[in-house]
Amino acid sequence: MKRKIWTIALTLFLGFGLLSSCAKNIIKINGEVHNTIEVGETFVDEGVTYPEKYSMVKSGAVNSFKLGTYELKYSIFTNEGELVKELYRFVNVVDTQKPVYTEAEPQTFYAGVPYTIYDFLDDYSDNYDKKSNLIVEPSEGFRFNEAGSKEVEITISDTSGNEAVFNKKIDVVLDFEILIDELYKEQTYKVSKGETGIGSYRVNVRIDSNTSFSYYDSGTVHFLKSFSSNLGTRASIQISGYYGNLDEATINYHISGTGNTYSVGFITFNATNDYETLTFSSFRSTINDLNLNEQDMLDEMNPRALGVLNEFKFYMGDTLGLLFK
């Protein structure tokens, strides 16, 4: 009798184990274990398959509007509350969409004038990131240092590494008057314009009390620096030439006397060279109302010449934003 009871118990135990094993084999996750969806896309949970009279408890949720990896857990229980199996699904919410932009209205671009990205793009945005979180390069904007055909490239990147690239070829125009008007729009008192006595048109900038820059519609540029002088009441160095041909510039040293008298010496030289020292031994020509000794004039001018040239180059490059050529 005891043996019979033991046999029945063993049979029931083995049967229960077999049923439990079969149930576990029936329990399976539907669809993929690892899922990837685009941010903002609706996630459809395909759930799990499990036997009747079993119950399932799901934990975890997917926020499809926030990037990240989400874990869903499915716990399968018997009616007696016994945990039979646990299944997991992983959902990766990603952003693979690059930012978008709208191009600005066409305009004329001028050499030396500073431009921002908004001179090329009307606006830009992203499907996920705030505008303030987007990276725009170049961040400092654009300034073209000479006329001609130029290529503009603007890259907009989101925090997921997606990039939108704006690329356009433009024609850059050089107009000294427009450039000066733009750069000195808050200091218009420094700029004067008008016809000269010989019928040309001049734009002049009073940089400071001793320094000025002038542009003539003939295409010449002039940089003038005044000094005190032991040879007259006042002296000045002026470097002049056609912009684009400053390798054939003129430097003159002008010394004022009383009334309208003066003496001036002229020298032709290559202003585009990078000089460590700049010393001249003679003038190409002179006007010498004051009957000054040429060497005395050179001796007073030479220590000042390189400094004026370097100021001229710095003004052209740093202030006007142009190549010195």
CSV table of C-alpha atoms in Angstrom, one decimal:
chain,number,residue,atom,x,y,z
A,1,MET,CA,0.0,0.0,0.0
A,2,LYS,CA,2.8,2.4,0.9
A,3,ARG,CA,4.5,1.6,-2.4
A,4,LYS,CA,1.4,2.3,-4.3
A,5,ILE,CA,0.9,5.7,-2.7
A,6,TRP,CA,4.6,6.5,-3.4
A,7,THR,CA,4.2,5.6,-7.0
A,8,ILE,CA,1.1,7.8,-7.4
A,9,ALA,CA,2.9,10.7,-5.7
A,10,LEU,CA,5.9,10.3,-8.0
A,11,THR,CA,3.7,10.2,-11.0
A,12,LEU,CA,1.9,13.3,-10.0
A,13,PHE,CA,5.1,15.1,-9.4
A,14,LEU,CA,6.6,14.1,-12.7
A,15,GLY,CA,3.4,15.0,-14.4
A,16,PHE,CA,3.3,18.5,-12.8
A,17,GLY,CA,7.0,19.0,-13.8
A,18,LEU,CA,6.2,18.0,-17.3
A,19,LEU,CA,3.3,20.3,-17.5
A,20,SER,CA,5.4,23.1,-16.1
A,21,SER,CA,8.1,22.5,-18.6
A,22,CYS,CA,5.6,22.5,-21.4
A,23,ALA,CA,4.1,25.7,-20.2
A,24,LYS,CA,7.5,27.3,-20.1
A,25,ASN,CA,8.1,26.2,-23.7
A,26,ILE,CA,4.8,27.8,-24.8
A,27,ILE,CA,5.7,31.1,-23.1
A,28,LYS,CA,7.6,33.3,-25.6
A,29,ILE,CA,8.0,36.9,-26.5
A,30,ASN,CA,6.3,38.1,-29.7
A,31,GLY,CA,8.3,40.1,-32.2
A,32,GLU,CA,11.9,41.3,-31.6
A,33,VAL,CA,13.6,41.4,-28.3
A,34,HIS,CA,15.6,44.5,-29.3
A,35,ASN,CA,13.6,47.2,-31.0
A,36,THR,CA,14.7,50.6,-32.4
A,37,ILE,CA,12.2,53.3,-33.2
A,38,GLU,CA,12.5,56.9,-34.3
A,39,VAL,CA,11.8,59.6,-31.6
A,40,GLY,CA,8.1,60.6,-31.8
A,41,GLU,CA,7.1,57.3,-33.4
A,42,THR,CA,4.4,55.2,-31.7
A,43,PHE,CA,5.7,52.0,-30.2
A,44,VAL,CA,3.4,49.0,-30.6
A,45,ASP,CA,4.1,46.3,-28.0
A,46,GLU,CA,3.5,42.9,-29.5
A,47,GLY,CA,3.4,41.4,-26.0
A,48,VAL,CA,4.1,37.7,-25.2
A,49,THR,CA,2.4,34.4,-25.7
A,50,TYR,CA,1.5,32.3,-22.6
A,51,PRO,CA,-1.0,29.5,-21.8
A,52,GLU,CA,-4.6,30.0,-20.7
A,53,LYS,CA,-5.2,30.2,-16.9
A,54,TYR,CA,-1.8,31.8,-16.6
A,55,SER,CA,-1.5,35.5,-15.9
A,56,MET,CA,1.1,38.1,-17.0
A,57,VAL,CA,2.4,41.2,-15.2
A,58,LYS,CA,4.2,43.8,-17.3
A,59,SER,CA,6.5,46.5,-15.9
A,60,GLY,CA,8.3,49.3,-17.6
A,61,ALA,CA,7.1,51.8,-20.3
A,62,VAL,CA,8.4,53.4,-23.4
A,63,ASN,CA,8.5,57.2,-23.8
A,64,SER,CA,8.8,57.6,-27.5
A,65,PHE,CA,9.3,61.3,-27.2
A,66,LYS,CA,12.6,61.0,-25.2
A,67,LEU,CA,15.8,59.4,-26.4
A,68,GLY,CA,17.1,56.4,-24.5
A,69,THR,CA,16.9,52.7,-24.1
A,70,TYR,CA,13.8,51.4,-22.3
A,71,GLU,CA,13.3,47.9,-20.7
A,72,LEU,CA,10.0,46.1,-20.6
A,73,LYS,CA,9.6,43.1,-18.3
A,74,TYR,CA,7.0,40.4,-18.7
A,75,SER,CA,6.4,38.1,-15.6
A,76,ILE,CA,4.3,35.0,-16.1
A,77,PHE,CA,2.5,33.4,-13.1
A,78,THR,CA,0.4,30.4,-12.6
A,79,ASN,CA,-3.0,30.7,-11.0
A,80,GLU,CA,-1.4,29.8,-7.7
A,81,GLY,CA,0.9,32.8,-8.0
A,82,GLU,CA,4.0,30.9,-8.8
A,83,LEU,CA,6.4,32.7,-11.1
A,84,VAL,CA,7.0,30.6,-14.1
A,85,LYS,CA,9.1,32.8,-16.4
A,86,GLU,CA,10.4,36.3,-16.9
A,87,LEU,CA,10.9,37.8,-20.4
A,88,TYR,CA,12.5,41.1,-21.4
A,89,ARG,CA,12.2,43.5,-24.3
A,90,PHE,CA,14.5,46.4,-25.0
A,91,VAL,CA,13.3,49.5,-27.0
A,92,ASN,CA,15.9,52.0,-28.2
A,93,VAL,CA,14.4,55.4,-29.1
A,94,VAL,CA,16.8,57.2,-31.5
A,95,ASP,CA,17.0,60.4,-33.5
A,96,THR,CA,18.3,59.8,-37.0
A,97,GLN,CA,16.7,62.9,-38.6
A,98,LYS,CA,19.1,65.8,-39.5
A,99,PRO,CA,18.1,69.4,-38.8
A,100,VAL,CA,16.3,71.4,-41.4
A,101,TYR,CA,16.8,75.0,-42.6
A,102,THR,CA,15.3,77.6,-44.9
A,103,GLU,CA,17.6,79.7,-47.1
A,104,ALA,CA,17.5,83.5,-46.8
A,105,GLU,CA,16.6,85.8,-49.6
A,106,PRO,CA,19.5,86.5,-52.0
A,107,GLN,CA,21.5,89.6,-51.4
A,108,THR,CA,24.8,91.2,-52.6
A,109,PHE,CA,27.8,90.3,-50.4
A,110,TYR,CA,30.6,92.8,-50.0
A,111,ALA,CA,34.3,92.1,-49.2
A,112,GLY,CA,35.2,93.2,-45.6
A,113,VAL,CA,31.6,93.4,-44.3
A,114,PRO,CA,30.9,90.9,-41.5
A,115,TYR,CA,28.0,88.5,-42.1
A,116,THR,CA,26.2,86.0,-39.8
A,117,ILE,CA,24.6,82.7,-40.7
A,118,TYR,CA,21.3,84.6,-40.8
A,119,ASP,CA,22.5,86.4,-43.9
A,120,PHE,CA,22.4,82.9,-45.6
A,121,LEU,CA,19.8,81.1,-43.6
A,122,ASP,CA,16.4,82.5,-42.7
A,123,ASP,CA,15.9,79.9,-39.9
A,124,TYR,CA,16.8,76.4,-38.9
A,125,SER,CA,15.4,73.8,-36.5
A,126,ASP,CA,15.4,70.1,-35.5
A,127,ASN,CA,12.8,67.5,-34.9
A,128,TYR,CA,14.0,66.8,-31.4
A,129,ASP,CA,16.6,69.2,-30.1
A,130,LYS,CA,15.8,72.8,-29.1
A,131,LYS,CA,17.3,75.4,-31.4
A,132,SER,CA,19.6,76.6,-28.6
A,133,ASN,CA,21.1,73.1,-28.3
A,134,LEU,CA,22.1,72.8,-32.0
A,135,ILE,CA,25.7,73.4,-33.0
A,136,VAL,CA,26.3,75.8,-35.9
A,137,GLU,CA,29.6,76.0,-37.5
A,138,PRO,CA,31.2,78.4,-38.3
A,139,SER,CA,29.9,80.1,-35.1
A,140,GLU,CA,31.7,83.3,-35.7
A,141,GLY,CA,30.1,84.0,-39.1
A,142,PHE,CA,31.7,85.1,-42.3
A,143,ARG,CA,33.9,87.9,-43.5
A,144,PHE,CA,35.3,87.8,-47.0
A,145,ASN,CA,38.7,89.5,-47.4
A,146,GLU,CA,38.6,89.9,-51.1
A,147,ALA,CA,36.3,90.0,-54.1
A,148,GLY,CA,35.5,87.0,-56.3
A,149,SER,CA,33.7,83.7,-56.2
A,150,LYS,CA,33.5,82.2,-52.7
A,151,GLU,CA,32.0,79.0,-51.3
A,152,VAL,CA,29.9,79.3,-48.1
A,153,GLU,CA,29.4,76.2,-46.0
A,154,ILE,CA,27.3,76.1,-42.8
A,155,THR,CA,27.0,72.9,-40.8
A,156,ILE,CA,24.1,72.4,-38.3
A,157,SER,CA,24.5,69.5,-35.9
A,158,ASP,CA,22.1,68.1,-33.3
A,159,THR,CA,23.0,66.3,-30.1
A,160,SER,CA,22.7,62.9,-31.8
A,161,GLY,CA,25.3,63.8,-34.4
A,162,ASN,CA,23.0,64.3,-37.3
A,163,GLU,CA,24.2,67.1,-39.7
A,164,ALA,CA,22.6,69.3,-42.2
A,165,VAL,CA,25.0,71.1,-44.5
A,166,PHE,CA,24.2,74.3,-46.4
A,167,ASN,CA,26.6,74.9,-49.3
A,168,LYS,CA,26.4,77.8,-51.8
A,169,LYS,CA,28.7,79.7,-54.1
A,170,ILE,CA,28.4,83.4,-54.0
A,171,ASP,CA,30.0,86.4,-55.8
A,172,VAL,CA,31.7,88.8,-53.4
A,173,VAL,CA,31.9,92.5,-54.5
A,174,LEU,CA,34.5,95.0,-53.3
A,175,ASP,CA,33.0,98.5,-52.7
A,176,PHE,CA,35.1,100.7,-50.3
A,177,GLU,CA,32.3,103.2,-49.8
A,178,ILE,CA,29.7,100.6,-48.9
A,179,LEU,CA,32.3,98.9,-46.7
A,180,ILE,CA,33.2,102.1,-44.8
A,181,ASP,CA,29.5,103.1,-44.4
A,182,GLU,CA,28.8,99.7,-42.8
A,183,LEU,CA,31.8,99.6,-40.5
A,184,TYR,CA,31.3,103.2,-39.4
A,185,LYS,CA,27.5,103.3,-39.2
A,186,GLU,CA,27.8,104.0,-35.5
A,187,GLN,CA,30.6,106.6,-36.0
A,188,THR,CA,29.5,108.5,-39.0
A,189,TYR,CA,31.2,111.6,-37.8
A,190,LYS,CA,34.5,110.0,-38.7
A,191,VAL,CA,33.5,109.7,-42.4
A,192,SER,CA,33.5,112.4,-45.0
A,193,LYS,CA,32.8,112.2,-48.7
A,194,GLY,CA,32.8,114.5,-51.7
A,195,GLU,CA,34.2,115.6,-55.0
A,196,THR,CA,37.8,116.6,-55.3
A,197,GLY,CA,39.0,119.6,-57.2
A,198,ILE,CA,40.0,117.4,-60.1
A,199,GLY,CA,36.6,115.8,-60.5
A,200,SER,CA,37.1,112.5,-58.6
A,201,TYR,CA,35.1,111.2,-55.7
A,202,ARG,CA,36.7,110.6,-52.3
A,203,VAL,CA,35.7,108.8,-49.1
A,204,ASN,CA,37.8,109.7,-46.1
A,205,VAL,CA,38.0,108.2,-42.6
A,206,ARG,CA,39.4,110.1,-39.8
A,207,ILE,CA,40.9,107.2,-37.8
A,208,ASP,CA,42.2,109.5,-35.0
A,209,SER,CA,43.6,113.0,-34.7
A,210,ASN,CA,46.8,112.0,-36.5
A,211,THR,CA,45.7,109.2,-38.9
A,212,SER,CA,43.3,108.9,-41.8
A,213,PHE,CA,42.4,106.6,-44.6
A,214,SER,CA,41.1,107.7,-48.0
A,215,TYR,CA,39.6,105.9,-51.0
A,216,TYR,CA,39.2,107.5,-54.4
A,217,ASP,CA,36.9,106.3,-57.1
A,218,SER,CA,40.0,105.9,-59.4
A,219,GLY,CA,40.8,102.9,-57.3
A,220,THR,CA,43.6,104.3,-55.1
A,221,VAL,CA,43.9,104.0,-51.4
A,222,HIS,CA,45.8,106.4,-49.1
A,223,PHE,CA,47.0,106.0,-45.5
A,224,LEU,CA,48.2,109.2,-43.9
A,225,LYS,CA,50.0,109.6,-40.5
A,226,SER,CA,51.0,113.0,-39.1
A,227,PHE,CA,54.0,113.8,-36.8
A,228,SER,CA,55.8,116.7,-35.3
A,229,SER,CA,58.9,117.8,-37.2
A,230,ASN,CA,62.2,119.4,-36.5
A,231,LEU,CA,62.4,120.5,-40.1
A,232,GLY,CA,59.0,122.3,-40.3
A,233,THR,CA,55.8,123.0,-38.5
A,234,ARG,CA,54.4,119.5,-39.2
A,235,ALA,CA,55.3,116.4,-41.1
A,236,SER,CA,53.3,113.4,-42.5
A,237,ILE,CA,53.9,110.1,-44.1
A,238,GLN,CA,51.4,109.0,-46.8
A,239,ILE,CA,51.4,105.6,-48.4
A,240,SER,CA,49.3,105.4,-51.6
A,241,GLY,CA,48.6,103.1,-54.4
A,242,TYR,CA,46.0,101.3,-56.5
A,243,TYR,CA,44.4,98.6,-54.4
A,244,GLY,CA,45.5,95.3,-55.9
A,245,ASN,CA,48.8,96.9,-57.0
A,246,LEU,CA,50.3,98.0,-53.7
A,247,ASP,CA,53.5,96.2,-54.8
A,248,GLU,CA,54.0,99.5,-56.7
A,249,ALA,CA,53.0,101.9,-53.9
A,250,THR,CA,54.3,105.4,-53.3
A,251,ILE,CA,55.5,106.6,-49.9
A,252,ASN,CA,55.9,110.4,-49.5
A,253,TYR,CA,57.3,112.4,-46.7
A,254,HIS,CA,55.6,115.9,-46.5
A,255,ILE,CA,56.9,118.7,-44.3
A,256,SER,CA,54.9,121.8,-43.9
A,257,GLY,CA,56.4,125.3,-43.5
A,258,THR,CA,54.7,128.6,-42.8
A,259,GLY,CA,51.8,129.6,-44.9
A,260,ASN,CA,51.3,127.2,-47.8
A,261,THR,CA,55.0,126.3,-48.2
A,262,TYR,CA,56.1,122.7,-48.0
A,263,SER,CA,58.7,120.2,-49.0
A,264,VAL,CA,57.8,116.6,-50.0
A,265,GLY,CA,59.8,113.6,-51.2
A,266,PHE,CA,58.4,110.7,-53.2
A,267,ILE,CA,59.6,107.0,-53.2
A,268,THR,CA,58.1,104.0,-55.1
A,269,PHE,CA,58.4,100.7,-53.2
A,270,ASN,CA,56.7,97.4,-52.7
A,271,ALA,CA,54.4,97.9,-49.8
A,272,THR,CA,53.2,94.3,-49.7
A,273,ASN,CA,56.6,92.9,-48.5
A,274,ASP,CA,57.0,91.9,-44.9
A,275,TYR,CA,59.9,94.2,-43.8
A,276,GLU,CA,61.9,93.8,-40.7
A,277,THR,CA,63.5,97.2,-41.4
A,278,LEU,CA,62.5,99.8,-43.9
A,279,THR,CA,65.1,102.4,-44.8
A,280,PHE,CA,65.4,104.5,-47.9
A,281,SER,CA,68.5,106.1,-49.2
A,282,SER,CA,67.0,108.7,-51.6
A,283,PHE,CA,63.8,110.1,-53.0
A,284,ARG,CA,62.6,109.4,-56.5
A,285,SER,CA,61.6,113.0,-56.8
A,286,THR,CA,61.0,116.0,-54.5
A,287,ILE,CA,59.2,119.3,-54.3
A,288,ASN,CA,61.4,121.4,-52.0
A,289,ASP,CA,59.9,124.8,-51.3
A,290,LEU,CA,61.6,124.9,-47.9
A,291,ASN,CA,65.1,124.2,-49.4
A,292,LEU,CA,65.6,121.3,-47.1
A,293,ASN,CA,68.5,118.9,-47.2
A,294,GLU,CA,67.3,115.6,-48.7
A,295,GLN,CA,69.3,113.5,-46.2
A,296,ASP,CA,67.8,115.4,-43.3
A,297,MET,CA,64.3,114.6,-44.6
A,298,LEU,CA,65.2,110.9,-45.0
A,299,ASP,CA,66.8,110.8,-41.6
A,300,GLU,CA,63.6,112.1,-40.1
A,301,MET,CA,61.3,109.9,-42.2
A,302,ASN,CA,63.2,106.5,-42.1
A,303,PRO,CA,62.6,105.7,-38.3
A,304,ARG,CA,58.9,106.3,-38.9
A,305,ALA,CA,58.3,104.5,-42.2
A,306,LEU,CA,58.0,100.9,-41.1
A,307,GLY,CA,55.6,101.8,-38.3
A,308,VAL,CA,53.3,103.6,-40.7
A,309,LEU,CA,53.4,100.8,-43.2
A,310,ASN,CA,52.5,98.3,-40.4
A,311,GLU,CA,49.7,100.5,-39.2
A,312,PHE,CA,48.3,100.7,-42.7
A,313,LYS,CA,48.5,96.9,-43.1
A,314,PHE,CA,46.8,96.4,-39.8
A,315,TYR,CA,44.0,98.8,-40.6
A,316,MET,CA,43.3,97.2,-43.9
A,317,GLY,CA,43.3,93.7,-42.5
A,318,ASP,CA,41.8,94.2,-39.0
A,319,THR,CA,39.4,97.1,-39.5
A,320,LEU,CA,38.5,96.9,-43.2
A,321,GLY,CA,38.8,93.1,-43.2
A,322,LEU,CA,40.6,93.1,-46.6
A,323,LEU,CA,43.8,91.5,-47.9
A,324,PHE,CA,46.6,93.9,-48.2
A,325,LYS,CA,47.5,93.6,-51.9
